[in-house]
């Protein structure tokens, strides 16, 4: 039987995430929302391209805040029918309340009453410090949800590194399955690991310095790692089906950075196959002006999102023949 699930991701990536969900066997997408998706699945989801996933225990109409959501749950028992009772006995749990993507406080008197009802009906017991299970009350504009969180908490993100779920979406957009892919100005393992997991035949990481090259080669096997400028690589002409370039949003903007980006774009065009894909991930401040003036590539898609608090985008390009650009 298909159960109802709710997954979150970076707002702005709705179209590729929906496409990725629809490619999964046994998944039926019900609704794609800003930064989230509701879908039914025959198995418990463990998708690399979403941030957090939950089993939906109950849906409610929109509420003013977490207190109203807790009171509504106390007034109805319908949510008890959807508890995964095969997983509840002896488990410790805590209740998490959130408004959108922000954790918020709720009236503890109401929370205590809800915790007591859950304990009495499920066999679980409360432990707010080290729970086995997190039950989320999530208030969003379209609805309020009572959710059972799946999986372990995400690892602490590394400064300057893309999240693994965003990297998985980038790998999907690159369409490098069983083909060659290169990561220019590679500063971490998230993107090459995602390309490898997506089935790329070879992944070449062009790292800006020796320390980064050593770090990437030490943490990731099965990829080719080299040190050098992203504007001058040893890759052969038209040898890559996908080229990915991530400009960390906190890197220093200026003419030097713009010049390096222009060189990397020129090199990417040289090494790309005729039907290849160029993926650029950068803040608008770093890349928008340069990309607007770039020649030799044709835009296929753009996904606006926020990375580390900065307005950014994922651009998807393909090579463009000079004859096409002159037409």
PDB file of N, CA and C in Angstrom, residues 256-319:
ATOM      1  N   UNK A 256      38.958  40.155 -10.807  1.00  0.00           N
ATOM      2  CA  UNK A 256      39.729  38.916 -10.848  1.00  0.00           C
ATOM      3  C   UNK A 256      38.809  37.705 -10.900  1.00  0.00           C
ATOM      4  N   UNK A 257      37.794  37.734 -10.052  1.00  0.00           N
ATOM      5  CA  UNK A 257      36.846  36.616 -10.038  1.00  0.00           C
ATOM      6  C   UNK A 257      36.091  36.536 -11.353  1.00  0.00           C
ATOM      7  N   UNK A 258      35.696  37.668 -11.903  1.00  0.00           N
ATOM      8  CA  UNK A 258      34.981  37.689 -13.180  1.00  0.00           C
ATOM      9  C   UNK A 258      35.869  37.177 -14.307  1.00  0.00           C
ATOM     10  N   UNK A 259      37.152  37.544 -14.277  1.00  0.00           N
ATOM     11  CA  UNK A 259      38.092  37.084 -15.294  1.00  0.00           C
ATOM     12  C   UNK A 259      38.273  35.570 -15.222  1.00  0.00           C
ATOM     13  N   UNK A 260      38.373  35.041 -13.997  1.00  0.00           N
ATOM     14  CA  UNK A 260      38.513  33.591 -13.826  1.00  0.00           C
ATOM     15  C   UNK A 260      37.267  32.862 -14.323  1.00  0.00           C
ATOM     16  N   UNK A 261      36.100  33.457 -14.095  1.00  0.00           N
ATOM     17  CA  UNK A 261      34.859  32.843 -14.568  1.00  0.00           C
ATOM     18  C   UNK A 261      34.819  32.839 -16.094  1.00  0.00           C
ATOM     19  N   UNK A 262      35.221  33.933 -16.710  1.00  0.00           N
ATOM     20  CA  UNK A 262      35.234  33.983 -18.180  1.00  0.00           C
ATOM     21  C   UNK A 262      36.177  32.929 -18.756  1.00  0.00           C
ATOM     22  N   UNK A 263      37.348  32.775 -18.132  1.00  0.00           N
ATOM     23  CA  UNK A 263      38.301  31.762 -18.602  1.00  0.00           C
ATOM     24  C   UNK A 263      37.737  30.357 -18.447  1.00  0.00           C
ATOM     25  N   UNK A 264      37.072  30.111 -17.322  1.00  0.00           N
ATOM     26  CA  UNK A 264      36.489  28.788 -17.086  1.00  0.00           C
ATOM     27  C   UNK A 264      35.375  28.496 -18.094  1.00  0.00           C
ATOM     28  N   UNK A 265      34.587  29.499 -18.425  1.00  0.00           N
ATOM     29  CA  UNK A 265      33.506  29.313 -19.404  1.00  0.00           C
ATOM     30  C   UNK A 265      34.074  29.012 -20.790  1.00  0.00           C
ATOM     31  N   UNK A 266      35.144  29.690 -21.156  1.00  0.00           N
ATOM     32  CA  UNK A 266      35.789  29.444 -22.445  1.00  0.00           C
ATOM     33  C   UNK A 266      36.341  28.020 -22.489  1.00  0.00           C
ATOM     34  N   UNK A 267      36.971  27.596 -21.397  1.00  0.00           N
ATOM     35  CA  UNK A 267      37.528  26.241 -21.336  1.00  0.00           C
ATOM     36  C   UNK A 267      36.405  25.192 -21.360  1.00  0.00           C
ATOM     37  N   UNK A 268      35.317  25.464 -20.648  1.00  0.00           N
ATOM     38  CA  UNK A 268      34.189  24.532 -20.639  1.00  0.00           C
ATOM     39  C   UNK A 268      33.632  24.345 -22.043  1.00  0.00           C
ATOM     40  N   UNK A 269      33.517  25.429 -22.767  1.00  0.00           N
ATOM     41  CA  UNK A 269      33.023  25.332 -24.149  1.00  0.00           C
ATOM     42  C   UNK A 269      33.959  24.492 -25.008  1.00  0.00           C
ATOM     43  N   UNK A 270      35.251  24.602 -24.780  1.00  0.00           N
ATOM     44  CA  UNK A 270      36.224  23.835 -25.569  1.00  0.00           C
ATOM     45  C   UNK A 270      36.109  22.337 -25.324  1.00  0.00           C
ATOM     46  N   UNK A 271      35.937  21.930 -24.060  1.00  0.00           N
ATOM     47  CA  UNK A 271      35.986  20.505 -23.729  1.00  0.00           C
ATOM     48  C   UNK A 271      34.624  19.819 -23.842  1.00  0.00           C
ATOM     49  N   UNK A 272      33.558  20.617 -24.018  1.00  0.00           N
ATOM     50  CA  UNK A 272      32.217  20.027 -24.097  1.00  0.00           C
ATOM     51  C   UNK A 272      31.948  19.405 -25.462  1.00  0.00           C
ATOM     52  N   UNK A 273      31.235  18.268 -25.422  1.00  0.00           N
ATOM     53  CA  UNK A 273      30.738  17.675 -26.656  1.00  0.00           C
ATOM     54  C   UNK A 273      29.639  18.571 -27.241  1.00  0.00           C
ATOM     55  N   UNK A 274      29.298  18.317 -28.496  1.00  0.00           N
ATOM     56  CA  UNK A 274      28.299  19.144 -29.177  1.00  0.00           C
ATOM     57  C   UNK A 274      26.948  19.122 -28.466  1.00  0.00           C
ATOM     58  N   UNK A 275      26.609  17.969 -27.864  1.00  0.00           N
ATOM     59  CA  UNK A 275      25.318  17.843 -27.172  1.00  0.00           C
ATOM     60  C   UNK A 275      25.489  17.882 -25.657  1.00  0.00           C
ATOM     61  N   UNK A 276      26.613  18.416 -25.192  1.00  0.00           N
ATOM     62  CA  UNK A 276      26.914  18.386 -23.767  1.00  0.00           C
ATOM     63  C   UNK A 276      26.135  19.412 -22.957  1.00  0.00           C
ATOM     64  N   UNK A 277      26.324  19.368 -21.659  1.00  0.00           N
ATOM     65  CA  UNK A 277      25.648  20.277 -20.732  1.00  0.00           C
ATOM     66  C   UNK A 277      26.674  21.018 -19.884  1.00  0.00           C
ATOM     67  N   UNK A 278      26.475  22.309 -19.738  1.00  0.00           N
ATOM     68  CA  UNK A 278      27.287  23.132 -18.849  1.00  0.00           C
ATOM     69  C   UNK A 278      26.387  23.616 -17.718  1.00  0.00           C
ATOM     70  N   UNK A 279      26.763  23.296 -16.477  1.00  0.00           N
ATOM     71  CA  UNK A 279      25.990  23.701 -15.311  1.00  0.00           C
ATOM     72  C   UNK A 279      26.822  24.698 -14.505  1.00  0.00           C
ATOM     73  N   UNK A 280      26.274  25.876 -14.272  1.00  0.00           N
ATOM     74  CA  UNK A 280      26.924  26.901 -13.462  1.00  0.00           C
ATOM     75  C   UNK A 280      26.089  27.114 -12.203  1.00  0.00           C
ATOM     76  N   UNK A 281      26.742  27.072 -11.046  1.00  0.00           N
ATOM     77  CA  UNK A 281      26.074  27.355  -9.774  1.00  0.00           C
ATOM     78  C   UNK A 281      26.825  28.515  -9.130  1.00  0.00           C
ATOM     79  N   UNK A 282      26.131  29.636  -8.937  1.00  0.00           N
ATOM     80  CA  UNK A 282      26.808  30.826  -8.417  1.00  0.00           C
ATOM     81  C   UNK A 282      25.784  31.831  -7.927  1.00  0.00           C
ATOM     82  N   UNK A 283      26.267  32.798  -7.156  1.00  0.00           N
ATOM     83  CA  UNK A 283      25.387  33.897  -6.752  1.00  0.00           C
ATOM     84  C   UNK A 283      25.177  34.812  -7.947  1.00  0.00           C
ATOM     85  N   UNK A 284      24.067  35.524  -7.964  1.00  0.00           N
ATOM     86  CA  UNK A 284      23.794  36.456  -9.054  1.00  0.00           C
ATOM     87  C   UNK A 284      24.864  37.550  -9.101  1.00  0.00           C
ATOM     88  N   UNK A 285      25.334  37.972  -7.933  1.00  0.00           N
ATOM     89  CA  UNK A 285      26.341  39.029  -7.878  1.00  0.00           C
ATOM     90  C   UNK A 285      27.637  38.595  -8.548  1.00  0.00           C
ATOM     91  N   UNK A 286      27.975  37.305  -8.443  1.00  0.00           N
ATOM     92  CA  UNK A 286      29.230  36.817  -9.005  1.00  0.00           C
ATOM     93  C   UNK A 286      29.141  36.548 -10.507  1.00  0.00           C
ATOM     94  N   UNK A 287      27.985  36.073 -10.961  1.00  0.00           N
ATOM     95  CA  UNK A 287      27.959  35.482 -12.296  1.00  0.00           C
ATOM     96  C   UNK A 287      26.989  36.085 -13.295  1.00  0.00           C
ATOM     97  N   UNK A 288      25.962  36.769 -12.846  1.00  0.00           N
ATOM     98  CA  UNK A 288      24.886  37.137 -13.764  1.00  0.00           C
ATOM     99  C   UNK A 288      25.376  38.002 -14.923  1.00  0.00           C
ATOM    100  N   UNK A 289      26.192  39.014 -14.633  1.00  0.00           N
ATOM    101  CA  UNK A 289      26.673  39.906 -15.692  1.00  0.00           C
ATOM    102  C   UNK A 289      27.565  39.165 -16.678  1.00  0.00           C
ATOM    103  N   UNK A 290      28.478  38.346 -16.163  1.00  0.00           N
ATOM    104  CA  UNK A 290      29.389  37.603 -17.024  1.00  0.00           C
ATOM    105  C   UNK A 290      28.636  36.612 -17.898  1.00  0.00           C
ATOM    106  N   UNK A 291      27.693  35.896 -17.332  1.00  0.00           N
ATOM    107  CA  UNK A 291      26.954  34.893 -18.095  1.00  0.00           C
ATOM    108  C   UNK A 291      26.084  35.528 -19.171  1.00  0.00           C
ATOM    109  N   UNK A 292      25.606  36.730 -18.900  1.00  0.00           N
ATOM    110  CA  UNK A 292      24.771  37.412 -19.885  1.00  0.00           C
ATOM    111  C   UNK A 292      25.561  37.733 -21.148  1.00  0.00           C
ATOM    112  N   UNK A 293      26.879  37.910 -20.986  1.00  0.00           N
ATOM    113  CA  UNK A 293      27.727  38.270 -22.124  1.00  0.00           C
ATOM    114  C   UNK A 293      28.444  37.066 -22.734  1.00  0.00           C
ATOM    115  N   UNK A 294      28.236  35.879 -22.174  1.00  0.00           N
ATOM    116  CA  UNK A 294      28.968  34.702 -22.636  1.00  0.00           C
ATOM    117  C   UNK A 294      28.504  34.269 -24.023  1.00  0.00           C
ATOM    118  N   UNK A 295      29.461  33.982 -24.879  1.00  0.00           N
ATOM    119  CA  UNK A 295      29.156  33.511 -26.220  1.00  0.00           C
ATOM    120  C   UNK A 295      29.532  32.036 -26.347  1.00  0.00           C
ATOM    121  N   UNK A 296      28.952  31.392 -27.340  1.00  0.00           N
ATOM    122  CA  UNK A 296      29.286  29.997 -27.606  1.00  0.00           C
ATOM    123  C   UNK A 296      28.448  28.996 -26.848  1.00  0.00           C
ATOM    124  N   UNK A 297      27.530  29.464 -26.004  1.00  0.00           N
ATOM    125  CA  UNK A 297      26.625  28.559 -25.300  1.00  0.00           C
ATOM    126  C   UNK A 297      25.207  29.121 -25.376  1.00  0.00           C
ATOM    127  N   UNK A 298      24.248  28.215 -25.297  1.00  0.00           N
ATOM    128  CA  UNK A 298      22.838  28.602 -25.375  1.00  0.00           C
ATOM    129  C   UNK A 298      22.141  28.207 -24.072  1.00  0.00           C
ATOM    130  N   UNK A 299      21.400  29.123 -23.434  1.00  0.00           N
ATOM    131  CA  UNK A 299      20.739  28.789 -22.165  1.00  0.00           C
ATOM    132  C   UNK A 299      19.575  27.820 -22.373  1.00  0.00           C
ATOM    133  N   UNK A 300      19.503  26.815 -21.520  1.00  0.00           N
ATOM    134  CA  UNK A 300      18.400  25.851 -21.542  1.00  0.00           C
ATOM    135  C   UNK A 300      17.441  26.068 -20.376  1.00  0.00           C
ATOM    136  N   UNK A 301      17.981  26.414 -19.226  1.00  0.00           N
ATOM    137  CA  UNK A 301      17.139  26.597 -18.041  1.00  0.00           C
ATOM    138  C   UNK A 301      17.895  27.395 -16.999  1.00  0.00           C
ATOM    139  N   UNK A 302      17.132  27.990 -16.099  1.00  0.00           N
ATOM    140  CA  UNK A 302      17.704  28.708 -14.960  1.00  0.00           C
ATOM    141  C   UNK A 302      16.791  28.499 -13.761  1.00  0.00           C
ATOM    142  N   UNK A 303      17.393  28.172 -12.627  1.00  0.00           N
ATOM    143  CA  UNK A 303      16.634  27.937 -11.404  1.00  0.00           C
ATOM    144  C   UNK A 303      17.168  28.875 -10.328  1.00  0.00           C
ATOM    145  N   UNK A 304      16.343  29.834  -9.926  1.00  0.00           N
ATOM    146  CA  UNK A 304      16.742  30.799  -8.907  1.00  0.00           C
ATOM    147  C   UNK A 304      16.524  30.215  -7.516  1.00  0.00           C
ATOM    148  N   UNK A 305      17.510  30.390  -6.656  1.00  0.00           N
ATOM    149  CA  UNK A 305      17.435  29.872  -5.300  1.00  0.00           C
ATOM    150  C   UNK A 305      18.321  30.707  -4.396  1.00  0.00           C
ATOM    151  N   UNK A 306      18.270  30.429  -3.112  1.00  0.00           N
ATOM    152  CA  UNK A 306      19.097  31.133  -2.143  1.00  0.00           C
ATOM    153  C   UNK A 306      20.104  30.158  -1.555  1.00  0.00           C
ATOM    154  N   UNK A 307      21.387  30.519  -1.628  1.00  0.00           N
ATOM    155  CA  UNK A 307      22.451  29.701  -1.063  1.00  0.00           C
ATOM    156  C   UNK A 307      23.231  30.539  -0.065  1.00  0.00           C
ATOM    157  N   UNK A 308      23.331  30.042   1.152  1.00  0.00           N
ATOM    158  CA  UNK A 308      24.050  30.763   2.217  1.00  0.00           C
ATOM    159  C   UNK A 308      23.576  32.206   2.335  1.00  0.00           C
ATOM    160  N   UNK A 309      22.276  32.403   2.186  1.00  0.00           N
ATOM    161  CA  UNK A 309      21.694  33.730   2.341  1.00  0.00           C
ATOM    162  C   UNK A 309      21.847  34.645   1.145  1.00  0.00           C
ATOM    163  N   UNK A 310      22.454  34.157   0.053  1.00  0.00           N
ATOM    164  CA  UNK A 310      22.685  34.984  -1.122  1.00  0.00           C
ATOM    165  C   UNK A 310      21.775  34.560  -2.281  1.00  0.00           C
ATOM    166  N   UNK A 311      21.224  35.545  -2.992  1.00  0.00           N
ATOM    167  CA  UNK A 311      20.438  35.225  -4.178  1.00  0.00           C
ATOM    168  C   UNK A 311      21.353  34.590  -5.218  1.00  0.00           C
ATOM    169  N   UNK A 312      21.013  33.387  -5.624  1.00  0.00           N
ATOM    170  CA  UNK A 312      21.868  32.605  -6.513  1.00  0.00           C
ATOM    171  C   UNK A 312      21.029  31.952  -7.590  1.00  0.00           C
ATOM    172  N   UNK A 313      21.685  31.173  -8.426  1.00  0.00           N
ATOM    173  CA  UNK A 313      20.966  30.457  -9.477  1.00  0.00           C
ATOM    174  C   UNK A 313      21.782  29.261  -9.936  1.00  0.00           C
ATOM    175  N   UNK A 314      21.063  28.303 -10.520  1.00  0.00           N
ATOM    176  CA  UNK A 314      21.678  27.203 -11.256  1.00  0.00           C
ATOM    177  C   UNK A 314      21.333  27.436 -12.723  1.00  0.00           C
ATOM    178  N   UNK A 315      22.366  27.664 -13.531  1.00  0.00           N
ATOM    179  CA  UNK A 315      22.175  27.874 -14.961  1.00  0.00           C
ATOM    180  C   UNK A 315      22.523  26.596 -15.715  1.00  0.00           C
ATOM    181  N   UNK A 316      21.715  26.252 -16.709  1.00  0.00           N
ATOM    182  CA  UNK A 316      21.993  25.098 -17.562  1.00  0.00           C
ATOM    183  C   UNK A 316      22.172  25.603 -18.988  1.00  0.00           C
ATOM    184  N   UNK A 317      23.335  25.331 -19.569  1.00  0.00           N
ATOM    185  CA  UNK A 317      23.651  25.739 -20.932  1.00  0.00           C
ATOM    186  C   UNK A 317      24.007  24.516 -21.772  1.00  0.00           C
ATOM    187  N   UNK A 318      23.930  24.691 -23.082  1.00  0.00           N
ATOM    188  CA  UNK A 318      24.476  23.720 -24.015  1.00  0.00           C
ATOM    189  C   UNK A 318      25.313  24.484 -25.038  1.00  0.00           C
ATOM    190  N   UNK A 319      26.273  23.815 -25.689  1.00  0.00           N
ATOM    191  CA  UNK A 319      27.101  24.514 -26.672  1.00  0.00           C
ATOM    192  C   UNK A 319      26.248  25.047 -27.829  1.00  0.00           C
TER     193      UNK A 319
END
